[in-house]
GROMACS .gro file of C-alpha atoms in nm:
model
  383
    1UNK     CA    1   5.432   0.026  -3.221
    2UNK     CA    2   5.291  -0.280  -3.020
    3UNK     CA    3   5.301  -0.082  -2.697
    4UNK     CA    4   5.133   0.259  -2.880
    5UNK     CA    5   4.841   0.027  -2.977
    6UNK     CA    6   4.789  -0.152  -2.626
    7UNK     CA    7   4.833   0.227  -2.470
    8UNK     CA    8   4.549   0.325  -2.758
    9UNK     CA    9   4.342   0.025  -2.622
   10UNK     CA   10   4.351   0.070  -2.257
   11UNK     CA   11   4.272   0.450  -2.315
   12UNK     CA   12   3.954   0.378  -2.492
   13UNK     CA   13   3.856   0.041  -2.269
   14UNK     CA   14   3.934   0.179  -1.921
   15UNK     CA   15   3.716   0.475  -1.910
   16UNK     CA   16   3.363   0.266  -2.021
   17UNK     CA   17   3.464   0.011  -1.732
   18UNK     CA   18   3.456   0.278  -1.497
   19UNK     CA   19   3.108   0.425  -1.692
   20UNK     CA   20   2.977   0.091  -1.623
   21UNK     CA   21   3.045   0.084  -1.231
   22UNK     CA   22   2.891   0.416  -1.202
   23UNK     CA   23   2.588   0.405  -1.403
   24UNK     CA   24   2.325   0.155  -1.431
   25UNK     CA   25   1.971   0.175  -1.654
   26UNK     CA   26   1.676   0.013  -1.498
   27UNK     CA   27   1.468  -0.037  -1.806
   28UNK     CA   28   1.066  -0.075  -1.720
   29UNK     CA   29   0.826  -0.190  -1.984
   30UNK     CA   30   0.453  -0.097  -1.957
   31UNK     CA   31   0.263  -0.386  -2.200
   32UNK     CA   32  -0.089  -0.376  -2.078
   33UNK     CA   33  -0.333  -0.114  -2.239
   34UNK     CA   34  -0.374   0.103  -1.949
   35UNK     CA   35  -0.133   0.404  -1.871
   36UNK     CA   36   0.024   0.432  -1.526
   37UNK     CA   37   0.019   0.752  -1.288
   38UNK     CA   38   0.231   0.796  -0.995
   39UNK     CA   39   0.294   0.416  -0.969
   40UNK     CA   40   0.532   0.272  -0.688
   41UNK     CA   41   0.787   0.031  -0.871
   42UNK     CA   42   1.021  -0.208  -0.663
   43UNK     CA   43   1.294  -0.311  -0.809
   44UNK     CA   44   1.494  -0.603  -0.629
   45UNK     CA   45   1.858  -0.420  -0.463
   46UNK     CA   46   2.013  -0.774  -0.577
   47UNK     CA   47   1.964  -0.709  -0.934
   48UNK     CA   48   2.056  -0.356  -0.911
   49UNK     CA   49   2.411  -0.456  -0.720
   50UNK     CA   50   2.469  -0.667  -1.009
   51UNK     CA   51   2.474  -0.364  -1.202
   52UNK     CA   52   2.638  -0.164  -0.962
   53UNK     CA   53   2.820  -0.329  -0.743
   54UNK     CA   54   3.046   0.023  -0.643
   55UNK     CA   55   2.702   0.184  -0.598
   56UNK     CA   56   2.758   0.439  -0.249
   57UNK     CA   57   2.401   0.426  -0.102
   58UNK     CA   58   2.424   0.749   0.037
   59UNK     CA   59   2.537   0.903  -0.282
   60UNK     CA   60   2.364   0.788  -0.591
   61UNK     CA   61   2.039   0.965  -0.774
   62UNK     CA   62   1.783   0.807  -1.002
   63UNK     CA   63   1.731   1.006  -1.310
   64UNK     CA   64   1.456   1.026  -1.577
   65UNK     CA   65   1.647   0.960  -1.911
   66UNK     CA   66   1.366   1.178  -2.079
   67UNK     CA   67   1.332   1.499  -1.869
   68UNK     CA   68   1.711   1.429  -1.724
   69UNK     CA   69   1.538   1.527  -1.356
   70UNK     CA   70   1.610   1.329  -1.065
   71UNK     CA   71   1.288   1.138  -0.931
   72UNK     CA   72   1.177   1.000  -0.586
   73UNK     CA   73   1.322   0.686  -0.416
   74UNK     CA   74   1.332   0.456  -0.125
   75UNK     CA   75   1.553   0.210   0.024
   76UNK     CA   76   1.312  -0.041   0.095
   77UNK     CA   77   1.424  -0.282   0.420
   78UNK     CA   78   1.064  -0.430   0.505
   79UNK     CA   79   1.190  -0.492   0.890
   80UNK     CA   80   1.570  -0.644   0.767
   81UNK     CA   81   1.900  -0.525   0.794
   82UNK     CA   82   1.953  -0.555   0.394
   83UNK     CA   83   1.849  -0.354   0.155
   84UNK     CA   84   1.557  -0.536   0.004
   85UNK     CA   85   1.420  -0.304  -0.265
   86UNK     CA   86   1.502   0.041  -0.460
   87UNK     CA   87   1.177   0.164  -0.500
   88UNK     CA   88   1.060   0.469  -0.743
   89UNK     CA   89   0.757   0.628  -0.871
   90UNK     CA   90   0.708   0.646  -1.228
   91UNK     CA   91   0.428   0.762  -1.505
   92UNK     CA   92   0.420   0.532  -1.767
   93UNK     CA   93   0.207   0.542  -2.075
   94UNK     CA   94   0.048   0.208  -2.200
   95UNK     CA   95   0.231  -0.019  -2.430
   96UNK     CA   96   0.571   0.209  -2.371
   97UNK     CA   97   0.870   0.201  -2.190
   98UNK     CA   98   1.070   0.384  -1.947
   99UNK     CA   99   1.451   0.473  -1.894
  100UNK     CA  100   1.609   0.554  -1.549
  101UNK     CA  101   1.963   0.614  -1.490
  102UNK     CA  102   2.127   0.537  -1.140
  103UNK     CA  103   2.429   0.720  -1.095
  104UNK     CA  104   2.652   0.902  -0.864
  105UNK     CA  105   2.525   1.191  -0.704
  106UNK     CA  106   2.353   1.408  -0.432
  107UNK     CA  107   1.985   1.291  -0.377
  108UNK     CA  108   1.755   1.593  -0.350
  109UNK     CA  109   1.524   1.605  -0.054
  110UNK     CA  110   1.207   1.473  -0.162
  111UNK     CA  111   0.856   1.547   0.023
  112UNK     CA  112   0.766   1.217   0.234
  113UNK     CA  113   0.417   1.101   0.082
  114UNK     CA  114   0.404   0.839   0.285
  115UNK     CA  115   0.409   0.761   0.671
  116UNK     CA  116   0.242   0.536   0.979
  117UNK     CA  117   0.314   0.520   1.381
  118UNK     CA  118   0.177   0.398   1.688
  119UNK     CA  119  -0.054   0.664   1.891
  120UNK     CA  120  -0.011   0.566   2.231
  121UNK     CA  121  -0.164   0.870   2.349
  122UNK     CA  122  -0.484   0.768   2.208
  123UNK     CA  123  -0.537   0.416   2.374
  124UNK     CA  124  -0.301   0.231   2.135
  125UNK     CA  125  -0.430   0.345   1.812
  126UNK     CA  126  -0.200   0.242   1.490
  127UNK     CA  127  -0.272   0.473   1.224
  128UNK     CA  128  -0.133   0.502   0.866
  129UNK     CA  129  -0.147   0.759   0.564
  130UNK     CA  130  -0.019   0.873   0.210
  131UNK     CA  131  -0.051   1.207  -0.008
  132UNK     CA  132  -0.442   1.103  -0.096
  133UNK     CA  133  -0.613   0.909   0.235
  134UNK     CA  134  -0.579   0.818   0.611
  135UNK     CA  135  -0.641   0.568   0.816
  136UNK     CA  136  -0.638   0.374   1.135
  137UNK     CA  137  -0.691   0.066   1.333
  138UNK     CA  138  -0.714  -0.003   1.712
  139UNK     CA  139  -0.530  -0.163   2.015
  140UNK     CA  140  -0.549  -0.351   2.315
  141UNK     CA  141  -0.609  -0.012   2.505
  142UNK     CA  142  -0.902   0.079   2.377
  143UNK     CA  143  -1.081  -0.281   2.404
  144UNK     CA  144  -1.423  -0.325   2.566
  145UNK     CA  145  -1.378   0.048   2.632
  146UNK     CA  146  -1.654   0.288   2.514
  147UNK     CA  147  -1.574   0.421   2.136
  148UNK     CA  148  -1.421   0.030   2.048
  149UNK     CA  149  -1.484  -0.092   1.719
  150UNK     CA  150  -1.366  -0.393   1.472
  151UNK     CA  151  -1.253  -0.265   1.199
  152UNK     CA  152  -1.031   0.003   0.993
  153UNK     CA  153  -1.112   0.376   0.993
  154UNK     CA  154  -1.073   0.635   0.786
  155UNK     CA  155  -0.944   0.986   0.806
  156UNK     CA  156  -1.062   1.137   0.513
  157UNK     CA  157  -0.794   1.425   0.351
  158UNK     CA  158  -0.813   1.686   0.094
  159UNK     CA  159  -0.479   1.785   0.075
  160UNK     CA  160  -0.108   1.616  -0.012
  161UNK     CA  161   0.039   1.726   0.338
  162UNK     CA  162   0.075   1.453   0.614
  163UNK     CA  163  -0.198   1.525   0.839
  164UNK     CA  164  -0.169   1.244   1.149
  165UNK     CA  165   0.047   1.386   1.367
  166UNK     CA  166  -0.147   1.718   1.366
  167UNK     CA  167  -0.476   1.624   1.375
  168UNK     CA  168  -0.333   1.347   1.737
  169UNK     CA  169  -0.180   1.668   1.845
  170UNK     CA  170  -0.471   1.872   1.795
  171UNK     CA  171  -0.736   1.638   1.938
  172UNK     CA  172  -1.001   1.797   1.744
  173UNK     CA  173  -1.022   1.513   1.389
  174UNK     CA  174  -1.403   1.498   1.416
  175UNK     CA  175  -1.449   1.864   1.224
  176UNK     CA  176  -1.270   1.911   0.897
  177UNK     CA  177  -1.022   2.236   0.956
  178UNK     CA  178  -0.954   2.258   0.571
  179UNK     CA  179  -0.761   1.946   0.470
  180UNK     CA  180  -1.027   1.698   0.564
  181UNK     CA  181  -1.143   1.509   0.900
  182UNK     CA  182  -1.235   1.096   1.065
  183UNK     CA  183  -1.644   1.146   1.031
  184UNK     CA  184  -1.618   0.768   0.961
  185UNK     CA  185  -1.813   0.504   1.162
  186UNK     CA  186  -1.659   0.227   1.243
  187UNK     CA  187  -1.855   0.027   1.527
  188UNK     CA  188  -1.868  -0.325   1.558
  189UNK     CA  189  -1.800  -0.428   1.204
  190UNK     CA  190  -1.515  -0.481   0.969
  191UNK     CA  191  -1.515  -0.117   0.879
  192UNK     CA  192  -1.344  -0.011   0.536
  193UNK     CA  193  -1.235  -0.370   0.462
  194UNK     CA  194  -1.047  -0.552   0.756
  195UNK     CA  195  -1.089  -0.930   0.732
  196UNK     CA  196  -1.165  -1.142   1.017
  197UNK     CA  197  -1.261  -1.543   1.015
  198UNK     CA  198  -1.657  -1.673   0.884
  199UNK     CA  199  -1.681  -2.035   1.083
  200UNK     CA  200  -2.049  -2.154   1.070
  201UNK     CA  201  -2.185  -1.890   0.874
  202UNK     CA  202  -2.034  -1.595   1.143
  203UNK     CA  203  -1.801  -1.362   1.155
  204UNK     CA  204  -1.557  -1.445   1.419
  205UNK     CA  205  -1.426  -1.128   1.502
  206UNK     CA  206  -1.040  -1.085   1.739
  207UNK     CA  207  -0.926  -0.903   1.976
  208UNK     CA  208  -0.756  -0.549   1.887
  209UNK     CA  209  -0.359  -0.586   1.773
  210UNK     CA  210  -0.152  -0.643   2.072
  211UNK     CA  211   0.229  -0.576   1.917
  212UNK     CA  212   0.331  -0.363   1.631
  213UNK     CA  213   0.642  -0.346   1.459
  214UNK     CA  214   0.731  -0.095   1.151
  215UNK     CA  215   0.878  -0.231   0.871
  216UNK     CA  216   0.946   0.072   0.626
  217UNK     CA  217   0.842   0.423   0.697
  218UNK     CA  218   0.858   0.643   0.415
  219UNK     CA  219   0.894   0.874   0.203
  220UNK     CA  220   0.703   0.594  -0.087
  221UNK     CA  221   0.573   0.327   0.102
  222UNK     CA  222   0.522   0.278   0.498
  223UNK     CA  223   0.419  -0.086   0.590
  224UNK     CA  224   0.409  -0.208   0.957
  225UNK     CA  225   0.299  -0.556   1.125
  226UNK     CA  226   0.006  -0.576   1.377
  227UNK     CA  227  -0.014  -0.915   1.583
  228UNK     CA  228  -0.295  -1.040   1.744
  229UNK     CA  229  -0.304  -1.255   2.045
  230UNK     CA  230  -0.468  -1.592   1.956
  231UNK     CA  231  -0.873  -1.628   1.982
  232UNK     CA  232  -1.190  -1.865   1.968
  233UNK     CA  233  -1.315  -1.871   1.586
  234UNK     CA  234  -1.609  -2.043   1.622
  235UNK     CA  235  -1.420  -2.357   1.750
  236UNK     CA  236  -1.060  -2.298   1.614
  237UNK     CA  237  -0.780  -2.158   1.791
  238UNK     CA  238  -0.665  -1.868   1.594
  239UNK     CA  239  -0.371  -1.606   1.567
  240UNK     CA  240  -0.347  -1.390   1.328
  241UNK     CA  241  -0.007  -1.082   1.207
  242UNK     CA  242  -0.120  -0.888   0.942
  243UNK     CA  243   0.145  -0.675   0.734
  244UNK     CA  244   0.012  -0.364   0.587
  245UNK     CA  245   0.166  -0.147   0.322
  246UNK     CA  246   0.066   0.209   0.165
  247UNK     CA  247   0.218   0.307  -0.156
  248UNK     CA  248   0.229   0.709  -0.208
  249UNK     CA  249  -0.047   0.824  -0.508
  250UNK     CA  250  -0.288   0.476  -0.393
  251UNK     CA  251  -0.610   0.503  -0.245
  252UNK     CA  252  -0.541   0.122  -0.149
  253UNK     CA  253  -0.345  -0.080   0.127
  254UNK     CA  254  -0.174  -0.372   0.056
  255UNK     CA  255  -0.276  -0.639   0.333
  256UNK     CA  256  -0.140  -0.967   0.407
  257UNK     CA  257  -0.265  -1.185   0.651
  258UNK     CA  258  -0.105  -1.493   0.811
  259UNK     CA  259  -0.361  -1.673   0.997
  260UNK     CA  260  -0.226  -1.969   1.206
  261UNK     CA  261  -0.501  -2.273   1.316
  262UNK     CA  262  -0.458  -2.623   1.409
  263UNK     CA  263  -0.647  -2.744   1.037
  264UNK     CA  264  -0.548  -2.894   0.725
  265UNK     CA  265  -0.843  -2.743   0.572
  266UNK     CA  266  -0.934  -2.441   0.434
  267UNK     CA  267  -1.053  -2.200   0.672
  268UNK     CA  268  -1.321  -1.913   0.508
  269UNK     CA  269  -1.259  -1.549   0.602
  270UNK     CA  270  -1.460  -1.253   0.466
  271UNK     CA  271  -1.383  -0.923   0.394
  272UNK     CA  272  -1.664  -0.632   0.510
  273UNK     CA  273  -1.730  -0.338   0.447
  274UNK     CA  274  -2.014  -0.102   0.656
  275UNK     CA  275  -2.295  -0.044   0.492
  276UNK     CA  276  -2.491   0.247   0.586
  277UNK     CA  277  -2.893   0.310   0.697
  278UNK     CA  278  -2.951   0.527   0.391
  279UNK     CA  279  -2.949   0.422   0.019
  280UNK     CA  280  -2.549   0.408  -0.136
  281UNK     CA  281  -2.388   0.254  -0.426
  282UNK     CA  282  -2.282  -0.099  -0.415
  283UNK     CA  283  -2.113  -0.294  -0.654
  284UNK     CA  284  -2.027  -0.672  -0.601
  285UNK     CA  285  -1.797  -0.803  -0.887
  286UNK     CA  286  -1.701  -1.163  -0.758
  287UNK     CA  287  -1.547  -1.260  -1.111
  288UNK     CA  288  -1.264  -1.042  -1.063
  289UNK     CA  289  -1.324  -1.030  -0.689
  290UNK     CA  290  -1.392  -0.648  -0.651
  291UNK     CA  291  -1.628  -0.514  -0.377
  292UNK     CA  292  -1.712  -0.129  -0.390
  293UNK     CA  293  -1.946   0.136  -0.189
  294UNK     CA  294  -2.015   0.494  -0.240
  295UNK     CA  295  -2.165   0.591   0.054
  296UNK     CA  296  -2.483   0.778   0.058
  297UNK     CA  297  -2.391   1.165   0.119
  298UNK     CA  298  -2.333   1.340   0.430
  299UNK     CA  299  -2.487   1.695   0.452
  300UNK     CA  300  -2.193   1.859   0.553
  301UNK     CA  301  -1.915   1.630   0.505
  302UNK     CA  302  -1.947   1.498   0.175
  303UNK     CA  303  -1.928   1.151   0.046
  304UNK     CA  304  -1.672   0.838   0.148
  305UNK     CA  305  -1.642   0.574  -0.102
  306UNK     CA  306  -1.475   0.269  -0.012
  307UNK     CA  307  -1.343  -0.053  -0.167
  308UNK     CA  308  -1.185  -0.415  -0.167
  309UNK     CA  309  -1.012  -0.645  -0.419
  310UNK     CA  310  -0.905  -1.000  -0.336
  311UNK     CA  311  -0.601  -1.188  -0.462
  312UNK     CA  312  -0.816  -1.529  -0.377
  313UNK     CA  313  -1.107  -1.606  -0.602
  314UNK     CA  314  -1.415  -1.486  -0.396
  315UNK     CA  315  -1.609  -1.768  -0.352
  316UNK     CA  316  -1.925  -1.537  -0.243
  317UNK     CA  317  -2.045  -1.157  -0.219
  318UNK     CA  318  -2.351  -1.022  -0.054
  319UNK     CA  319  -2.501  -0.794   0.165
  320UNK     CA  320  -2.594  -0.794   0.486
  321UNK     CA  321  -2.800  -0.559   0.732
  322UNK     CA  322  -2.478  -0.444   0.869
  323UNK     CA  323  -2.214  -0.476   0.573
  324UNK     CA  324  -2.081  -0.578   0.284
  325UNK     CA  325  -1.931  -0.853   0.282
  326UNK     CA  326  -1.680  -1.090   0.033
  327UNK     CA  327  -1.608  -1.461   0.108
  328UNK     CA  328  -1.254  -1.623   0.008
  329UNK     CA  329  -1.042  -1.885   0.239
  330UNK     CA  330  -0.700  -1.895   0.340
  331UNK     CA  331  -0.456  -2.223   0.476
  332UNK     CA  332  -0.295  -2.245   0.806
  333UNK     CA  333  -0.007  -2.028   0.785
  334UNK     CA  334   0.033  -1.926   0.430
  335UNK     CA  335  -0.013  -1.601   0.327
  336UNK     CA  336  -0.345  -1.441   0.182
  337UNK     CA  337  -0.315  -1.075   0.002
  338UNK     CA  338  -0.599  -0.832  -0.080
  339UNK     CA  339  -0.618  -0.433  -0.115
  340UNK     CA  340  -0.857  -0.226   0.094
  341UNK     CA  341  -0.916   0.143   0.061
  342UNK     CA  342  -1.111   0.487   0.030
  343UNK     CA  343  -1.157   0.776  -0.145
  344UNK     CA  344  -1.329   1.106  -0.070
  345UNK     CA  345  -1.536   1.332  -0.300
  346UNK     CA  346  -1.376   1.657  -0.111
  347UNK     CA  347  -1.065   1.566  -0.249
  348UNK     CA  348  -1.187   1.632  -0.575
  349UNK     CA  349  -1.034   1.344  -0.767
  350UNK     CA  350  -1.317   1.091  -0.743
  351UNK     CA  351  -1.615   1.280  -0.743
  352UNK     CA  352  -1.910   0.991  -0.861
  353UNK     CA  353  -1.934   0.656  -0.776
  354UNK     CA  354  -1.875   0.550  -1.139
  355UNK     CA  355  -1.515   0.716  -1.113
  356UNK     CA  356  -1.472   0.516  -0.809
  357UNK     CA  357  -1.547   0.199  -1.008
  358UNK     CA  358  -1.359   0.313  -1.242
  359UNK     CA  359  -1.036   0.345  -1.010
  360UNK     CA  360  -1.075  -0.015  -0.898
  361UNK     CA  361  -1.082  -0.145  -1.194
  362UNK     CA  362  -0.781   0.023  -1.323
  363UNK     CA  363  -0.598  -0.105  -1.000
  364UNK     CA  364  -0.717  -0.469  -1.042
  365UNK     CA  365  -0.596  -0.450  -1.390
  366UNK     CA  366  -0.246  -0.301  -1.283
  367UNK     CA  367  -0.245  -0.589  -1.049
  368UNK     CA  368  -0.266  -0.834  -1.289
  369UNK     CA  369  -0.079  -0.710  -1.555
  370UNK     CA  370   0.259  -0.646  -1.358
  371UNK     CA  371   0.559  -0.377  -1.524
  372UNK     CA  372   0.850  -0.559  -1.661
  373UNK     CA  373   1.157  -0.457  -1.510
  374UNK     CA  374   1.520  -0.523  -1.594
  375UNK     CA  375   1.837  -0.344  -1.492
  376UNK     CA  376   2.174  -0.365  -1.709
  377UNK     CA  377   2.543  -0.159  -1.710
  378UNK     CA  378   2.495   0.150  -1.893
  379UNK     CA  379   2.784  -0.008  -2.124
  380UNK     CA  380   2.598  -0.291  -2.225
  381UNK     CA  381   2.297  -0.040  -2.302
  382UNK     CA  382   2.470   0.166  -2.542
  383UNK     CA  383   2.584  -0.164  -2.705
   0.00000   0.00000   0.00000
């Protein structure tokens, strides 16, 4: 009778073990008040292991527990060997939360929405995009050449398709073909929000990037490293790698910068932003340290808005003949983070420069409110 009962129990115990190496629930929470579209979540590969130790990388799906669809993910590396990340892209209404199942099972091919690469046929351009915007930055080749400029670019898009590699190939970016066109002017200024050093009151602008290296490329989030070989700032040796990340459905970049100087103090650094000669729509917010331009109008080529938000309090925003400009500080070799980005009227997504606002400070607010994420054995869920 003993041995009935112990068969009884292993025949009901052994198959949830197994459930629970083959299925995990990554549980995210949503408690701010605003609702989240097309948002990139990481969650950390450690925790999910924990979960999931028996988990076949090649072989597993994530699946909505509402609609029971798989949705998009990414093994995110950022330059290691290791897995560092699993990272999906969710909706998620305010105050709710969200189920996902990983399990066993054949991923379906999912369209990359994200992607960046090094042009060397164009004088060392690096240049980076997702499913809304574009945009690039320049090298060593093309210094103190005619057509050289400071700061980022952007390729304005009106379509989901990756659109880099075609418009290199085709040579031809300046006129808009259908799914948008660069008619962005960069020149001798931070462009659409690169930071550079402000010593004594200037900007102290470096050299192009000298080395790349990608980190990630795809199909949610593409980030790369730029280094730049060290330079005068007004009296300090600097050097400067800046890691730069694009999240599919963002208008933003994510941009770190690791500035290294011989200083124990603080240096300042500003953020810019070109201004144009004809009348646009600025708005400095240095409480919540939010910078944004709608450009006045093209005649043919509609209207660029573009944007900044610093992680550092801003300690000062104004505006300049050439630029906008927002003033923070960073220490020798610790990291400083900020978002830069664009958005085109074309598109037909942000149409106004109060929508534009509007988008930024949504972001900020996602920024500071972050999802709360937890992952646990399917077992222990049911429980």
């Amino acid at each position: 009778m003993k041995l009935m009962k112990l068969h009884f129990l292993l025949a009901f115990i052994l198959p949830l073990a197994a459930l629970a190496q083959t299925k995990a629930t990554i549980t995210i929470q949503n408690n701010s008040i605003v609702n989240r579209k097309e948002s990139v979540v990481a969650i950390k590969w450690k925790t999910v292991l924990s979960s999931f130790p028996q988990i076949d990388t090649a072989n597993f799906v994530v699946i909505n527990s509402i609609t029971k669809k798989q949705i998009p993910f990414q093994l995110e590396h950022h330059g290691q060997t290791a897995i560092q990340n699993l990272l999906v892209q969710i909706d998620i209404k305010a105050k709710s939360s969200l189920h996902l199942f990983i399990q066993k099972g054949k991923p379906e091919l999912f369209t990359a929405k994200t992607y960046c690469r090094y042009v060397p046929e164009r004088k060392d351009d690096f240049a980076w995009e997702n499913d809304k915007i574009a945009f690039r930055t320049y090298g060593k080749a093309l210094e103190k050449t005619e057509g050289d400029a400071y700061g980022y670019d952007v390729w304005v898009k009106r379509t989901s398709k990756l659109v880099l590699n075609d418009r290199y190939k085709r040579d031809d970016y300046h006129i808009d073909h259908g799914d948008g066109l660069d008619y962005y002017h960069v020149g001798f200024t931070l462009g659409a929000g690169n930071m550079a050093p402000f010593v004594k009151d200037t900007i102290r602008y470096s050299g192009n990037y000298h080395h790349w290296k990608i980190l990630d490329n795809g199909p949610l989030r593409s980030t790369f490293q730029l280094s730049y070989d060290t330079w005068n700032a007004g009296g300090i040796k600097v050097k400067a790698v800046k890691i730069i990340s694009l999240d599919a459905g963002s208008q933003l970049s994510r941009i770190e910068n690791i500035y290294t100087f011989d200083d124990n103090n603080p240096m300042p650094v500003v953020v810019g932003i070109i201004r144009r000669e004809k009348q646009g729509i600025i708005g400095l917010n240095e409480q919540q340290g939010i910078m944004s331009y709608w450009e006045p109008a093209s005649e043919k080529d509609g209207t660029t808005a573009v944007g900044s938000i610093l992680s550092t309090p801003a300690n000062k925003m104004w505006v300049d003949k050439e630029q906008l400009l927002a003033k923070t500080s960073v220490r020798n070799n610790e990291p400083i983070v900020y978002y830069s980005g664009a958005a085109w009227d074309k598109a037909d997504q942000i149409t106004n420069s109060k929508q534009w606002q509007d988008y930024l400070d949504h972001f900020n607010q996602e920024l500071q409110n972050p999802l709360i994420i937890s992952v646990n054995e399917l077992s222990k869920i049911q429980k």
